[in-house]
Structure formats: C-alpha cells, structure tokens
mmCIF file of C-alpha atoms in Angstrom:
data_model
loop_
_atom_site.group_PDB
_atom_site.id
_atom_site.type_symbol
_atom_site.label_atom_id
_atom_site.label_comp_id
_atom_site.label_asym_id
_atom_site.label_seq_id
_atom_site.Cartn_x
_atom_site.Cartn_y
_atom_site.Cartn_z
ATOM 1 C CA MET T 1 107.933 95.844 107.608
ATOM 2 C CA ALA T 2 109.682 98.095 110.167
ATOM 3 C CA HIS T 3 108.410 101.459 111.361
ATOM 4 C CA PRO T 4 109.878 103.610 114.165
ATOM 5 C CA ALA T 5 106.532 104.024 115.917
ATOM 6 C CA ILE T 6 105.209 100.473 115.534
ATOM 7 C CA GLY T 7 108.317 98.319 115.378
ATOM 8 C CA VAL T 8 108.772 95.335 113.112
ATOM 9 C CA ARG T 9 105.656 93.622 111.756
ATOM 10 C CA THR T 10 105.405 90.537 109.585
ATOM 11 C CA LEU T 11 103.447 90.776 106.351
ATOM 12 C CA GLU T 12 102.723 87.729 104.213
ATOM 13 C CA LEU T 13 102.896 87.963 100.434
ATOM 14 C CA VAL T 14 100.600 85.422 98.746
ATOM 15 C CA ASP T 15 100.885 86.322 95.054
ATOM 16 C CA PRO T 16 104.078 84.972 93.408
ATOM 17 C CA ARG T 17 104.208 87.960 91.048
ATOM 18 C CA PHE T 18 105.254 90.055 94.043
ATOM 19 C CA TYR T 19 108.484 88.423 95.123
ATOM 20 C CA HIS T 20 109.487 90.863 97.850
ATOM 21 C CA LEU T 21 107.859 93.618 99.872
ATOM 22 C CA ASP T 22 109.141 96.493 97.704
ATOM 23 C CA THR T 23 107.107 95.168 94.773
ATOM 24 C CA ALA T 24 103.799 95.258 96.676
ATOM 25 C CA LEU T 25 104.150 98.134 99.154
ATOM 26 C CA GLY T 26 105.747 101.568 99.002
ATOM 27 C CA VAL T 27 106.414 103.740 102.049
ATOM 28 C CA LEU T 28 105.493 107.354 101.308
ATOM 29 C CA ASP T 29 105.993 109.008 104.702
ATOM 30 C CA ASP T 30 105.730 108.122 108.404
ATOM 31 C CA ARG T 31 101.940 107.769 108.195
ATOM 32 C CA THR T 32 101.221 106.791 104.616
ATOM 33 C CA ILE T 33 101.887 103.762 102.456
ATOM 34 C CA ALA T 34 100.737 102.702 99.019
ATOM 35 C CA TYR T 35 100.076 99.017 98.544
ATOM 36 C CA HIS T 36 98.410 96.336 96.430
ATOM 37 C CA PRO T 37 95.903 94.394 98.585
ATOM 38 C CA ALA T 38 95.816 91.278 96.383
ATOM 39 C CA ALA T 39 99.510 90.673 97.041
ATOM 40 C CA PHE T 40 98.913 90.107 100.777
ATOM 41 C CA SER T 41 97.197 87.554 102.994
ATOM 42 C CA ALA T 42 93.937 88.465 104.741
ATOM 43 C CA ARG T 43 95.777 88.768 108.072
ATOM 44 C CA SER T 44 98.299 91.160 106.535
ATOM 45 C CA ARG T 45 95.518 93.268 105.007
ATOM 46 C CA ARG T 46 93.804 93.520 108.415
ATOM 47 C CA LEU T 47 97.080 94.625 109.995
ATOM 48 C CA ARG T 48 97.502 97.225 107.250
ATOM 49 C CA ASP T 49 93.956 98.493 107.883
ATOM 50 C CA GLU T 50 94.796 98.881 111.560
ATOM 51 C CA LEU T 51 98.183 100.564 111.146
ATOM 52 C CA PHE T 52 97.704 102.581 107.947
ATOM 53 C CA PRO T 53 93.990 103.336 107.502
ATOM 54 C CA ASP T 54 94.703 106.000 104.871
ATOM 55 C CA ALA T 55 96.823 103.780 102.630
ATOM 56 C CA ILE T 56 96.761 104.492 98.920
ATOM 57 C CA ILE T 57 95.544 101.464 96.987
ATOM 58 C CA ALA T 58 97.400 100.500 93.818
ATOM 59 C CA THR T 59 95.469 98.881 90.985
ATOM 60 C CA ASP T 60 96.398 95.553 89.405
ATOM 61 C CA ALA T 61 97.800 97.472 86.438
ATOM 62 C CA ASP T 62 99.956 99.709 88.680
ATOM 63 C CA ALA T 63 101.251 96.711 90.598
ATOM 64 C CA ALA T 64 101.945 94.655 87.466
ATOM 65 C CA VAL T 65 104.479 97.242 86.268
ATOM 66 C CA LEU T 66 106.047 97.393 89.767
ATOM 67 C CA GLY T 67 104.645 100.859 90.378
ATOM 68 C CA LEU T 68 105.035 100.368 94.125
ATOM 69 C CA ASN T 69 108.781 99.878 93.783
ATOM 70 C CA LEU T 70 109.266 103.578 94.471
ATOM 71 C CA VAL T 71 111.288 105.955 96.639
ATOM 72 C CA SER T 72 109.806 108.823 98.657
ATOM 73 C CA ASP T 73 111.334 111.530 100.818
ATOM 74 C CA GLY T 74 107.921 112.244 102.325
ATOM 75 C CA LEU T 75 106.842 114.638 99.577
ATOM 76 C CA ASP T 76 108.565 113.828 96.290
ATOM 77 C CA VAL T 77 107.968 110.279 95.059
ATOM 78 C CA VAL T 78 110.288 108.899 92.385
ATOM 79 C CA MET T 79 108.404 106.192 90.523
ATOM 80 C CA THR T 80 107.917 104.495 87.169
ATOM 81 C CA ASP T 81 106.173 106.357 84.384
ATOM 82 C CA ARG T 82 104.081 103.226 83.708
ATOM 83 C CA ALA T 83 101.647 103.553 86.665
ATOM 84 C CA PRO T 84 99.379 106.522 85.790
ATOM 85 C CA HIS T 85 96.584 105.614 88.220
ATOM 86 C CA LEU T 86 99.008 105.426 91.142
ATOM 87 C CA GLU T 87 100.628 108.677 90.020
ATOM 88 C CA ALA T 88 97.210 110.396 90.059
ATOM 89 C CA GLU T 89 96.359 108.936 93.489
ATOM 90 C CA LEU T 90 99.657 110.218 94.889
ATOM 91 C CA ARG T 91 99.019 113.720 93.519
ATOM 92 C CA GLU T 92 95.517 113.703 94.994
ATOM 93 C CA ALA T 93 96.978 112.744 98.382
ATOM 94 C CA GLY T 94 99.377 115.720 98.272
ATOM 95 C CA PHE T 95 102.564 113.987 97.119
ATOM 96 C CA ARG T 96 104.668 115.117 94.153
ATOM 97 C CA PRO T 97 105.330 112.167 91.836
ATOM 98 C CA VAL T 98 108.471 112.322 89.715
ATOM 99 C CA THR T 99 108.191 109.715 86.970
ATOM 100 C CA VAL T 100 111.112 108.078 85.197
ATOM 101 C CA ASP T 101 111.391 105.580 82.358
ATOM 102 C CA LEU T 102 113.128 102.485 83.656
ATOM 103 C CA SER T 103 111.647 100.044 81.151
ATOM 104 C CA GLU T 104 115.023 98.383 80.592
ATOM 105 C CA LEU T 105 115.374 97.721 84.318
ATOM 106 C CA LEU T 106 111.941 96.064 84.388
ATOM 107 C CA LYS T 107 113.277 93.381 82.034
ATOM 108 C CA GLY T 108 115.400 92.239 84.977
ATOM 109 C CA GLY T 109 112.526 92.526 87.446
ATOM 110 C CA GLY T 110 113.330 95.914 88.983
ATOM 111 C CA ARG T 111 112.236 99.517 89.211
ATOM 112 C CA VAL T 112 113.204 102.689 91.088
ATOM 113 C CA LYS T 113 113.839 101.208 94.552
ATOM 114 C CA CYS T 114 116.277 98.755 92.973
ATOM 115 C CA CYS T 115 118.461 101.705 91.909
ATOM 116 C CA THR T 116 118.975 103.006 95.436
ATOM 117 C CA LEU T 117 121.564 102.489 98.119
ATOM 118 C CA GLU T 118 120.408 103.064 101.676
ATOM 119 C CA LEU T 119 123.088 104.689 103.802
ATOM 120 C CA GLN T 120 122.944 104.317 107.539
ATOM 121 C CA GLU T 121 125.124 105.874 110.181
ATOM 122 C CA ILE T 122 127.842 103.513 111.319
ATOM 123 C CA ARG T 123 128.990 104.236 114.836
ATOM 124 C CA SER T 124 132.032 102.103 115.503
ATOM 125 C CA CYS T 125 132.712 99.396 113.023
ATOM 126 C CA PRO T 126 136.028 97.591 113.465
ATOM 127 C CA THR T 127 137.776 96.229 110.401
ATOM 128 C CA ARG T 128 140.395 93.529 110.008
ATOM 129 C CA SER T 129 143.071 96.210 109.832
ATOM 130 C CA SER T 130 141.867 97.919 113.031
ATOM 131 C CA PRO T 131 144.122 97.349 116.019
ATOM 132 C CA THR T 132 142.570 95.211 118.722
ATOM 133 C CA VAL T 133 142.892 95.978 122.385
#
C-alpha cells in the first residue's frame, strides 16, 4: 500500500479468496479506507489500526462479492450494487456511493476497479523513435 503521507507499507493477505489488495481494501480518500480484516494478517491489521483508525469495516458478505474493489474520488464512490452493508456504511461516513451492476465481470473475478485505467503524468519518456544525443 502506498500513501503520500506515510510512504509504502507492506500488507499481508492471508485469505486466498482475496488474491490482491484491491479485493480486500478500498481507498476512499487521503484519510479513510474500507477494508475486510479477515483478509489480512494480525500484523497488517495492527498497522491498519495505527495508520487508519477510522477505517470502514466491510462484512464477509460485502467482501465476498468484491465490494471493496471500488473507485473513489474522495466523495463519490463507484462500487458494486451487491454490497448493501458497505454502501450504507459509506453513506453514514459522508461518502456518496454510486452502485453499478457488474455481475458479468464478477464471473471473471473482477469489479469496478478492474474497469479503470490509472493515468499518471509522464515527464520525459524516450521512445525507440526518439533521436538520441
């Protein structure tokens, strides 16, 4: 997990149902995450308690439908329509959930985050056709 204020931290997933971080943890804004405790080792849960004491806890049912595989701009949270408890928790915390039906994508093991492309600023990236000096 990387965060501008805390740097890169290692989190250990211990439940094979959660095969990468996006299936067990969703970043909501700079101070808030949602996560499923059972997916992580005890050390990782302690680190989460230290860094994100106000984390929103996803239920087993929310996590099983990959409800944490979401995208947030800090207010609006695009997420599956199959995680009603997590949706309610997000609303209570002041976020605006936007639910979508991606049931076909779940058949391949994905949800909302899997439909995104992160764009980052590229400063100077030479290509094979770029002249060399």
